[in-house]
CSV table of C-alpha atoms and ligand atoms in Angstrom, one decimal:
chain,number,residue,atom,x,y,z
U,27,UNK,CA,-3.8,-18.8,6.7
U,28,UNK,CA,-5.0,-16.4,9.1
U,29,UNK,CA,-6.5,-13.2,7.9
U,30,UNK,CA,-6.3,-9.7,9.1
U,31,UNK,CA,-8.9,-8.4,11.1
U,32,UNK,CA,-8.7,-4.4,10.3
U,33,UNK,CA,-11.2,-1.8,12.4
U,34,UNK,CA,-12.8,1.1,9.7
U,35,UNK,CA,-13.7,4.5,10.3
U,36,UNK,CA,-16.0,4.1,12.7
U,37,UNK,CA,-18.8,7.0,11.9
U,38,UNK,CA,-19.2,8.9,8.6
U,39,UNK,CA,-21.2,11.7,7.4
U,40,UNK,CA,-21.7,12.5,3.4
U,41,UNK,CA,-23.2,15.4,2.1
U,42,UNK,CA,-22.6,19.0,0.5
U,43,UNK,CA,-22.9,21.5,3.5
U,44,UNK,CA,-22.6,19.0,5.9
U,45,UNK,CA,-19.6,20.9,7.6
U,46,UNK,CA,-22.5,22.9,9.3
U,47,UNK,CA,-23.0,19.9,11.7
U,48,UNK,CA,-19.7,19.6,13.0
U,49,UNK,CA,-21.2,21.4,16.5
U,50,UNK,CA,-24.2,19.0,16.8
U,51,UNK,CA,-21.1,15.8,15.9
U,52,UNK,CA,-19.1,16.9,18.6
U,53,UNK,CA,-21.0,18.6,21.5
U,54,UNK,CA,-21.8,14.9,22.8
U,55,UNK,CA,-18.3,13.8,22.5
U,56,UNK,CA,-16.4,16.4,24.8
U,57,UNK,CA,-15.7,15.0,28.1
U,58,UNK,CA,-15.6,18.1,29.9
U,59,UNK,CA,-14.9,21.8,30.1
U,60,UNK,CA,-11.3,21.6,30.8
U,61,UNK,CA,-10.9,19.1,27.9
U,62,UNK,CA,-11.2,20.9,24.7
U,63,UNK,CA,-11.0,19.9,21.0
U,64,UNK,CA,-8.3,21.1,19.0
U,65,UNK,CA,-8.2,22.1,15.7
U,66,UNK,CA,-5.1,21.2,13.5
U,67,UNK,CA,-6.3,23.3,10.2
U,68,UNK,CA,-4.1,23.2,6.9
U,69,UNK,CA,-2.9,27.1,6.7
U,70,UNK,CA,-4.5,27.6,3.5
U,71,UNK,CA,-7.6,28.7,5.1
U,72,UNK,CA,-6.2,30.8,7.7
U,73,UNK,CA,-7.9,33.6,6.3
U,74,UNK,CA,-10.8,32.1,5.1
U,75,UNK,CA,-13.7,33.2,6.9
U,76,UNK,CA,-16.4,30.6,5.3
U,77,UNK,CA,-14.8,28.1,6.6
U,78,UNK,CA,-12.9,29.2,9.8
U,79,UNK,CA,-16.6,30.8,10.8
U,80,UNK,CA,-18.0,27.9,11.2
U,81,UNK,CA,-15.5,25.8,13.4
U,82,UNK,CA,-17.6,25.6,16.7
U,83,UNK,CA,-15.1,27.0,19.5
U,84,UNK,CA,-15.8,26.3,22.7
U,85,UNK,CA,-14.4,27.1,26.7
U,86,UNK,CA,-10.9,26.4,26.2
U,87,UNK,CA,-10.9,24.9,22.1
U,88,UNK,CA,-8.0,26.0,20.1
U,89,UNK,CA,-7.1,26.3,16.3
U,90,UNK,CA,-3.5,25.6,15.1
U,91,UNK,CA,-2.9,26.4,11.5
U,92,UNK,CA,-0.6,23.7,9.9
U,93,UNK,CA,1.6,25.1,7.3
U,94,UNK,CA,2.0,21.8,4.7
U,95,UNK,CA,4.9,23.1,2.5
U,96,UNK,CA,6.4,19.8,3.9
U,97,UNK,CA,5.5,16.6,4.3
U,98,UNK,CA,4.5,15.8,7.9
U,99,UNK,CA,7.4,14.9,10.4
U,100,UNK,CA,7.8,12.7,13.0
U,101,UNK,CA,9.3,15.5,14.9
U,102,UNK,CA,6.1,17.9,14.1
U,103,UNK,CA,3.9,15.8,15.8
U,104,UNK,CA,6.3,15.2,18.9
U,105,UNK,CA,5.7,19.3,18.5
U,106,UNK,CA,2.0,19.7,18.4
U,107,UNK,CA,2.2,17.3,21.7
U,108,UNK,CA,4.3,18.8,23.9
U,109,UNK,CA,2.3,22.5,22.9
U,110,UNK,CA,-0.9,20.7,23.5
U,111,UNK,CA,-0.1,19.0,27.3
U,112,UNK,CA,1.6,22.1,27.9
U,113,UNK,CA,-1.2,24.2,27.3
U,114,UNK,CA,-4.2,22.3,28.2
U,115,UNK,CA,-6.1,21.5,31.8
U,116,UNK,CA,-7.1,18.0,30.8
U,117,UNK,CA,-6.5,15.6,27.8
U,118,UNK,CA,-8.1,17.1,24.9
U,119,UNK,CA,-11.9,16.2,23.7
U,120,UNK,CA,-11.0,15.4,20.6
U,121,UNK,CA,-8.7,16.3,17.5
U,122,UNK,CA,-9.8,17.6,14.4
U,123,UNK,CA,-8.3,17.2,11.4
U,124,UNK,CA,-9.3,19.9,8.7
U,125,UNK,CA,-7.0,19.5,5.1
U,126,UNK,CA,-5.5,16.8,2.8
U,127,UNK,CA,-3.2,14.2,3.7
U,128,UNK,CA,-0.8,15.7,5.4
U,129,UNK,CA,-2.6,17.5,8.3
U,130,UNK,CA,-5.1,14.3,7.6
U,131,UNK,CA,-2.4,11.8,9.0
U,132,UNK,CA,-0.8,14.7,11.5
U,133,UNK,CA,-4.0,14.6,13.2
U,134,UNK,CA,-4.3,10.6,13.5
U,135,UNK,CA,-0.5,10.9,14.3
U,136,UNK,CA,-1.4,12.8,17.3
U,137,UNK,CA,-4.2,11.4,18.6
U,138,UNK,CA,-2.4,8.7,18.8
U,139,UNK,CA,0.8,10.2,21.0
U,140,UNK,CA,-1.7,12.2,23.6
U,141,UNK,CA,-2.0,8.8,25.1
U,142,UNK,CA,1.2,6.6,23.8
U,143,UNK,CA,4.6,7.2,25.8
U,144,UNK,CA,7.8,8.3,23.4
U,145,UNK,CA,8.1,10.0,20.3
U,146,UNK,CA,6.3,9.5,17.2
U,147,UNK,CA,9.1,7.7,15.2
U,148,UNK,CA,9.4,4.8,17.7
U,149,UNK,CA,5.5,4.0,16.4
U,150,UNK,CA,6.7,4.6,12.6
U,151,UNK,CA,6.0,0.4,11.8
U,152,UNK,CA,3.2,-2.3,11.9
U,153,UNK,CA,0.7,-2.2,15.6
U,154,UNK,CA,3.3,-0.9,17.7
U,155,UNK,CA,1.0,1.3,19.3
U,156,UNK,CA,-0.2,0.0,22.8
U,157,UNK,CA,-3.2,2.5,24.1
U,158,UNK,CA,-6.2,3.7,22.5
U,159,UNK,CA,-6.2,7.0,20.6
U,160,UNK,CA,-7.7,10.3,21.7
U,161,UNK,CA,-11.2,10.8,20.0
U,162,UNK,CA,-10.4,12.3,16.1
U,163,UNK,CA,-12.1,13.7,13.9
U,164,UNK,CA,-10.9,14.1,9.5
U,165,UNK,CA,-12.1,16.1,7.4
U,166,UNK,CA,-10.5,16.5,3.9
U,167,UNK,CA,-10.6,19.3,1.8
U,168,UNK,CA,-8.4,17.9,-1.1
U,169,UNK,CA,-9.6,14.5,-2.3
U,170,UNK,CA,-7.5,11.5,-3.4
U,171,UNK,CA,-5.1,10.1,-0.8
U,172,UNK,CA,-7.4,8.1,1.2
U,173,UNK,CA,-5.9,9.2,4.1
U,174,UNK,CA,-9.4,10.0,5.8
U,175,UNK,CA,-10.1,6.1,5.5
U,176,UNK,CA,-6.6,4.3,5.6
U,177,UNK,CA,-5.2,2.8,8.7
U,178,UNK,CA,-2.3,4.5,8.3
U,179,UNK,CA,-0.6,7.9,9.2
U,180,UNK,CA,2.6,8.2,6.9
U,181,UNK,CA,5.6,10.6,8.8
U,182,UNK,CA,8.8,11.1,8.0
U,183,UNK,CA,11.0,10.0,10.6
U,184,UNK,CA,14.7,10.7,11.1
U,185,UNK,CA,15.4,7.7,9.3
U,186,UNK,CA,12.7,6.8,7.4
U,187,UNK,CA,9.4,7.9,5.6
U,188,UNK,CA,7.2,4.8,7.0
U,189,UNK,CA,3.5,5.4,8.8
U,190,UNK,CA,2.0,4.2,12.2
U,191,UNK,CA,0.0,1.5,10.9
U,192,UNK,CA,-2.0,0.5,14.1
U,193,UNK,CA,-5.6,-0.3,15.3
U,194,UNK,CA,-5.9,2.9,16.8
U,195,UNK,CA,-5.1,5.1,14.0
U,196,UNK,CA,-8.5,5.2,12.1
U,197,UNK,CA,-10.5,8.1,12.3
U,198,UNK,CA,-13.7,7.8,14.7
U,199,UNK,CA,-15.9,10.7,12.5
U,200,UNK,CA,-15.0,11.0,9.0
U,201,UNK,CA,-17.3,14.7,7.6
U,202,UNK,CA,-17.2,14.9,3.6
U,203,UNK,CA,-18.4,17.2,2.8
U,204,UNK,CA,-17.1,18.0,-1.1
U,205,UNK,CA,-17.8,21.5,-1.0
U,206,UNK,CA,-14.6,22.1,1.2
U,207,UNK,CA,-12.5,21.0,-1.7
U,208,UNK,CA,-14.1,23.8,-4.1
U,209,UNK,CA,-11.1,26.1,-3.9
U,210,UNK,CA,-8.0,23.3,-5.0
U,211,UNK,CA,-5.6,24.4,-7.5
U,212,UNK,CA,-6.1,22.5,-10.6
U,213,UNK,CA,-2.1,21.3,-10.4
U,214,UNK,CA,-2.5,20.2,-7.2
U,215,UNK,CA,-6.5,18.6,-7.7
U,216,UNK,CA,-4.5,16.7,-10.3
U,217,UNK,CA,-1.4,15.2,-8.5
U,218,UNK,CA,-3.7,14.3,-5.3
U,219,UNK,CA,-6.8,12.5,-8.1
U,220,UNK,CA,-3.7,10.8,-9.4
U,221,UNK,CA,-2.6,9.3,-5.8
U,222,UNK,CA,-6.3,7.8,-5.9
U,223,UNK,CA,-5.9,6.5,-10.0
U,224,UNK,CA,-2.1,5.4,-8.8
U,225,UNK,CA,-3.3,3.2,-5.9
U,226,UNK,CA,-6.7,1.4,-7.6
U,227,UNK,CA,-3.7,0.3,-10.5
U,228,UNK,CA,-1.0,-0.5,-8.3
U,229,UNK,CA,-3.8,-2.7,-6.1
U,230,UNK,CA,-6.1,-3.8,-9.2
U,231,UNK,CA,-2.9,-5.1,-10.8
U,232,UNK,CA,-1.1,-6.5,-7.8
U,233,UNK,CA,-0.6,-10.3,-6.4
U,234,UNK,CA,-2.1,-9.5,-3.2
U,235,UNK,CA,-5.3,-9.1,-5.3
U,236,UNK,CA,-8.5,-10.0,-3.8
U,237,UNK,CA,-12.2,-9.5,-3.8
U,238,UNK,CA,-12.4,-7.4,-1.6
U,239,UNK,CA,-9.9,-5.0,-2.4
U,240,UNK,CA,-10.9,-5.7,-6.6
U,241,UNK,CA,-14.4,-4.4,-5.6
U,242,UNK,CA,-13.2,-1.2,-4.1
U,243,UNK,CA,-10.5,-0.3,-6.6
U,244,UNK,CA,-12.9,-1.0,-9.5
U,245,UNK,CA,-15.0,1.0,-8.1
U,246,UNK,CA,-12.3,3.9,-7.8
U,247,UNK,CA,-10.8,3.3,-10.9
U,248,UNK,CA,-14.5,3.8,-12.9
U,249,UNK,CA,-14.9,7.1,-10.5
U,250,UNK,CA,-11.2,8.2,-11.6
U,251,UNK,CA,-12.4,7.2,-15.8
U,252,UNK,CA,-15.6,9.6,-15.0
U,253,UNK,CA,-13.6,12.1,-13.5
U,254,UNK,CA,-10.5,13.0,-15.3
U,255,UNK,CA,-11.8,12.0,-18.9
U,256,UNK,CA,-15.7,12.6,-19.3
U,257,UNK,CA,-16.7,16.0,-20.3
U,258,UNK,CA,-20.2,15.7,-18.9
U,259,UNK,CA,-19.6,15.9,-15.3
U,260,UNK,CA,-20.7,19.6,-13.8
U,261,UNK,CA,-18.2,20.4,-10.9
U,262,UNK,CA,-20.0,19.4,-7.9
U,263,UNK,CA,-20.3,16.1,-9.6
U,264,UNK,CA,-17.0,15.9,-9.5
U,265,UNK,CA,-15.7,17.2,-6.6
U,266,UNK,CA,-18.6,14.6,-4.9
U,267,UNK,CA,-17.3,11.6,-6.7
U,268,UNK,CA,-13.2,12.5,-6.2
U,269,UNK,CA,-14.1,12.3,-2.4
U,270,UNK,CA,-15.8,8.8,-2.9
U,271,UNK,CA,-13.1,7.7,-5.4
U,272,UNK,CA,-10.4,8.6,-3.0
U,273,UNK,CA,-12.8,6.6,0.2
U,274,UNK,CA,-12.8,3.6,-2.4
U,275,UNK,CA,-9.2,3.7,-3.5
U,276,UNK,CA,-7.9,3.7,0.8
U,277,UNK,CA,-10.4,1.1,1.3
U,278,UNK,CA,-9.1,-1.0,-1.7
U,279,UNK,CA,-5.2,-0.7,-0.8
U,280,UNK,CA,-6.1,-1.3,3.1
U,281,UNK,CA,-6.9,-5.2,2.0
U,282,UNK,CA,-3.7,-5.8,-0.5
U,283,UNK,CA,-0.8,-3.3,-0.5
U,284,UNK,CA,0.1,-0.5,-2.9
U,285,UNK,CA,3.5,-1.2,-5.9
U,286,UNK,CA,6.1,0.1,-7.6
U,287,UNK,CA,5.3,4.3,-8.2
U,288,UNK,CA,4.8,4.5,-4.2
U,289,UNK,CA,8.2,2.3,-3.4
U,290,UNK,CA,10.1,4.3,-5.6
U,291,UNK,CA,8.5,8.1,-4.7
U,292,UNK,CA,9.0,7.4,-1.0
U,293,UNK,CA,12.7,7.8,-1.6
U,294,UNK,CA,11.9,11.0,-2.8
U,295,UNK,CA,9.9,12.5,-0.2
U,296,UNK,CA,12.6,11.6,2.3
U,297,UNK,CA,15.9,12.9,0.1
U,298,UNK,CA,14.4,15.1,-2.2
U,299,UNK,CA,11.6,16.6,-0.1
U,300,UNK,CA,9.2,16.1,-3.3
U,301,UNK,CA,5.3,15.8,-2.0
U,302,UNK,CA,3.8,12.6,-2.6
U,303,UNK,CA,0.7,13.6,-5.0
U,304,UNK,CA,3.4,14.7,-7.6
U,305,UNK,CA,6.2,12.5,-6.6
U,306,UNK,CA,4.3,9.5,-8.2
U,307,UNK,CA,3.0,11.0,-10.9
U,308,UNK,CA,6.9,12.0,-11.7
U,309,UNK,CA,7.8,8.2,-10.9
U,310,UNK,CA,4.3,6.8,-12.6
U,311,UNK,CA,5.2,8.8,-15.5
U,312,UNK,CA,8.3,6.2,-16.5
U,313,UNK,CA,6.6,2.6,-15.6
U,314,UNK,CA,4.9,1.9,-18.4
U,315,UNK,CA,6.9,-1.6,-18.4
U,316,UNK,CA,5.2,-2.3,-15.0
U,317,UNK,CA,1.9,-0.9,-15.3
U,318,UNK,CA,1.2,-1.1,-19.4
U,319,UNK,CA,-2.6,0.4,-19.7
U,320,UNK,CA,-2.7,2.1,-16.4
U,321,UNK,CA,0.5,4.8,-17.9
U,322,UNK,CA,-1.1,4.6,-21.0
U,323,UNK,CA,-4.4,6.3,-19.4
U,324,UNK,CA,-2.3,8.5,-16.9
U,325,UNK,CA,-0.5,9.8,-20.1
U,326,UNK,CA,-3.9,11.1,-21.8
U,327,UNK,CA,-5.3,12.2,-18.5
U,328,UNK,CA,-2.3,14.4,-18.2
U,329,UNK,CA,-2.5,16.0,-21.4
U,330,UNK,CA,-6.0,16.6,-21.2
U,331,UNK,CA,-5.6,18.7,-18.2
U,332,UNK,CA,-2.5,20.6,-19.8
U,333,UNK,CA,-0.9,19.2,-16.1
U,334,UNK,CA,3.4,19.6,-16.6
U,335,UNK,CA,5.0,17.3,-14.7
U,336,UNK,CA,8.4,18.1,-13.3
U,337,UNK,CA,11.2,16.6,-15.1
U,338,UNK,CA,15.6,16.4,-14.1
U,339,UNK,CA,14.6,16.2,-10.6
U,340,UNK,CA,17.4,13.2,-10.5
U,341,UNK,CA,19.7,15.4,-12.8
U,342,UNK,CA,22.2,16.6,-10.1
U,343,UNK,CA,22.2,13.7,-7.9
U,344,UNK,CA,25.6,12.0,-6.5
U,345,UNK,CA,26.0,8.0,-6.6
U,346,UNK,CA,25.7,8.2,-2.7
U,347,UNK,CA,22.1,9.8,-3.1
U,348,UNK,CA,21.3,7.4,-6.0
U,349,UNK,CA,22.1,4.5,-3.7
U,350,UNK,CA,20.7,6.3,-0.4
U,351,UNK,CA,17.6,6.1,-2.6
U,352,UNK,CA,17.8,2.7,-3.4
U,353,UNK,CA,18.0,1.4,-0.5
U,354,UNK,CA,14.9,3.1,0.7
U,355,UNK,CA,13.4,1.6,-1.8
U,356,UNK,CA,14.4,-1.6,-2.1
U,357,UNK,CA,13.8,-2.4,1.8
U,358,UNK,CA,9.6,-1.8,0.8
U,359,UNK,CA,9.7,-5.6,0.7
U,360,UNK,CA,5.7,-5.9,1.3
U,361,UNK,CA,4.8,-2.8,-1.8
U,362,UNK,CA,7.6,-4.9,-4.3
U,363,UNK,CA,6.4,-8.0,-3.0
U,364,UNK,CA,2.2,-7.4,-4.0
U,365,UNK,CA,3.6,-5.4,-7.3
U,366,UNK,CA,6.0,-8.5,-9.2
U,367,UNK,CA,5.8,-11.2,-6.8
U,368,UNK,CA,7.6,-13.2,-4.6
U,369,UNK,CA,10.6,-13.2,-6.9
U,370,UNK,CA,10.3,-9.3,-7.4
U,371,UNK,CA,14.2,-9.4,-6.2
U,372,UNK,CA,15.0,-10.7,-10.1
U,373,UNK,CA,13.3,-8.3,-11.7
U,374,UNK,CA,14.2,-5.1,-9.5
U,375,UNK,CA,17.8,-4.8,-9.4
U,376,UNK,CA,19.7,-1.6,-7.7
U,377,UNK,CA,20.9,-1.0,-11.5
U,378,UNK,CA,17.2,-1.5,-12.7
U,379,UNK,CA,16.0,1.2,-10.1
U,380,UNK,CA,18.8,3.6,-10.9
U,381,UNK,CA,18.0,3.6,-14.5
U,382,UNK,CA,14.5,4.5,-13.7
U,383,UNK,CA,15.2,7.1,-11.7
U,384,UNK,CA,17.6,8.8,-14.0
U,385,UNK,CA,15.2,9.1,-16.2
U,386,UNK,CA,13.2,11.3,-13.8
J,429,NAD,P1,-1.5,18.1,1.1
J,429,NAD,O1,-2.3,17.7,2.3
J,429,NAD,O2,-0.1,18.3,1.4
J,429,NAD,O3,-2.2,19.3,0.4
J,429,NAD,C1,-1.7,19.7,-0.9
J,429,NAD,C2,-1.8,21.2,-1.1
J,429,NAD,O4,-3.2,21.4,-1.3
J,429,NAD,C3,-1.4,22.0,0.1
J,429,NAD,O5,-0.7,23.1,-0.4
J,429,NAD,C4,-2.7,22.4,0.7
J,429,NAD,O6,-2.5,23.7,1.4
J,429,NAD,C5,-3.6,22.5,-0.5
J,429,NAD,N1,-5.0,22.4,-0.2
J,429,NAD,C6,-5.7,21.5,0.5
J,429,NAD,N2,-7.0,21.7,0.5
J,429,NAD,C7,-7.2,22.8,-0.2
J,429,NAD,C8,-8.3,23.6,-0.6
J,429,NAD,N3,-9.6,23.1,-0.3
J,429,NAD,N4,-8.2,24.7,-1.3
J,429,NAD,C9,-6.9,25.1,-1.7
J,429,NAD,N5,-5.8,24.4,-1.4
J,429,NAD,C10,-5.9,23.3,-0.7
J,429,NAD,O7,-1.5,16.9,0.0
J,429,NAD,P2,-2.3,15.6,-0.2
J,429,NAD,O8,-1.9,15.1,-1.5
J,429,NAD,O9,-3.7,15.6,0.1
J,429,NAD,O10,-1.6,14.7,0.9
J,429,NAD,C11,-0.3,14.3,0.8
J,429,NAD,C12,0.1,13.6,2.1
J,429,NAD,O11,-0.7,12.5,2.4
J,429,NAD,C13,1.5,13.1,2.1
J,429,NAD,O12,2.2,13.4,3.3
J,429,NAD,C14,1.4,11.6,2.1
J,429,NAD,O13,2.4,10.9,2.7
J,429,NAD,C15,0.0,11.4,2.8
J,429,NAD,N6,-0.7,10.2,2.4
J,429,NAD,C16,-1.2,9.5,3.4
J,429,NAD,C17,-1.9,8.3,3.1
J,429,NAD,C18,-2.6,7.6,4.3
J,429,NAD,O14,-3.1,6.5,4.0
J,429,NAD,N7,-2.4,8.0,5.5
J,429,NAD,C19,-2.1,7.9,1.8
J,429,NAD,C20,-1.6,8.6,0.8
J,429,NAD,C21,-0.8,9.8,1.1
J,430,ZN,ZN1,-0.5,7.2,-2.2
């Protein structure tokens, strides 16, 4: 048996307010004045002064608003590459991530094709990338996907929605700082929380299962409990303890795999277009056969928050889209593999998946 040897983010910096330091974290890592950091900033804060105010531009430093009304594309980054070599002296400083998941895992995506020949969706796998990333920086604003710890930057491709899984993908600097998440639409707080409560099940109840990942999705799953059902917590507390919940769910899923709501709301992303926070609470919603207690909880989470899920979104599918879906699905071999084992193949039929998602 030989074991996987995985790098983690390599600093991290934890504390309300400790945006402010983002000059004194980067000054010593820009290489020169032609080199400059670059921003990629989710649009939602284009006019927001607090936090734009305090982004530390420099020399030739540039801010690109990132509009995230889609999931990130393969073809976006290729974009944000070619601007960024056209328009720059010398290979940037650094990239800075500032948002949730999507301009989270744009930024790694990135970073990682300043200094890899191609385009982004011949990386879309497992280590395909050859050279070393350019210096990045994440800092999330919306708490839950883990995408600020995970190895991983998920894209959809022109065939797929898959992520560059690779060595080099990590963050170098991770900044949470939980007061950047104050401003999160309670919808939206919810379906990203429940990408954090959705991976400590899918990991906690898999057959990849091991102590290392048990400890961190415990961990998550007890910070998820606090969060979504207590009444005591003020909201700093919460905001503070979604940011380490979401740290402890990535770190649990990056040692065993996550199951059956992410291989079946991939398919939707890529066809559908639906975003992943809500696209597995839509799929989680309808696997209470796979994941008993954990629906049970997700159920009284949901109504507690008055939180509507969207329903029919299968309604008006074709039987080519049903099986385009499908297939998508079914070819998540590793997520199918960790969620019913290594005969998950006679208990996840094509009919089986279509008459889960027509339920949707
Ligand atoms: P998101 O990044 O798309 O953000 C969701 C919404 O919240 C957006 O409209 C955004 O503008 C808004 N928002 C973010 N911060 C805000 C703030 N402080 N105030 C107000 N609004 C704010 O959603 P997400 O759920 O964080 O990320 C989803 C993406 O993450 C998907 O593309 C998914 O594939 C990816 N993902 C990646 C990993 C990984 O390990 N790399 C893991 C899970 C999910
Ligand atoms: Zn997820």
């Amino acid at each position: 048996m030989s074991y996987k040897n995985f790098p983690m983010v390599s600093k991290v910096v934890f504390g309300r307010g400790s945006f402010n330091q983002l000059n004194e974290i980067l000054a010593p890592k820009r290489l020169s004045m032609n080199a400059p950091f670059i921003y990629l900033i989710d649009d939602v804060f284009k006019n927001n002064q607090w936090l734009t105010s305090r982004i530390p531009l420099a020399y030739d430093d540039k801010i690109v608003f990132i509009s995230t009304k889609e999931e990130p594309k393969t073809s976006q980054v290729d974009e944000l590459v070619e601007g960024i070599i056209l328009t720059t002296k010398e290979l940037p400083s650094g990239i800075i991530g500032i948002g949730g998941g999507s301009v989270l895992d744009l930024a790694k995506a990135v970073s990682i094709m300043l200094t890899n020949e191609g385009e982004a969706k011949d990386y879309q796998g497992w280590d395909l990338v050859k050279n070393a990333a350019v210096y990045h920086v994440g800092i999330p604003t919306i708490s839950g996907t883990g995408a600020e710890v995970s190895r991983t930057t998920v894209l959809l491709g022109p065939d797929k929605k898959l992520g560059i899984n690779s060595d080099f993908t990590p963050f170098d600097q991770v900044i949470l700082d939980s007061e950047l998440t104050k401003g999160v639409p309670t919808d939206q707080w919810f379906y990203t929380g429940m990408d954090c409560y959705i991976h400590c099940i899918e990991s906690l109840k898999g057959t990849y299962l091991n102590t290392f990942s048990e400890t961190y999705g415990t961990m998550a799953l007890e910070l998820c409990k606090e969060i979504f059902l207590d009444n005591n917590l003020t909201a700093i507390e919460s905001e503070e303890k979604l940011m380490m919940a979401s740290w402890h769910g990535g770190m649990s899923i990056a040692y065993s795999q996550v199951g059956v709501a992410h291989a079946m709301s991939y398919p939707l992303a890529y066809l559908l277009g639906i975003k992943h926070g809500v696209g597995n609470c839509i799929v989680f919603d309808h696997l209470e056969e796979f994941y008993p207690e954990g629906v049970k909880l997700f159920k009284t989470m949901k109504k507690k928050h008055n939180i509507t899920i969207p329903q029919g979104i299968c309604a008006d599918l074709s039987d080519e889209d049903f099986d385009k879906m499908i297939n998508i699905a079914l070819n998540l071999v590793p997520l199918w593999e960790n969620a019913l084992g290594k005969n998950w193949k006679q208990i996840i039929t094509p009919k089986k998946l279509k008459e889960l998602y027509q339920k949707m």
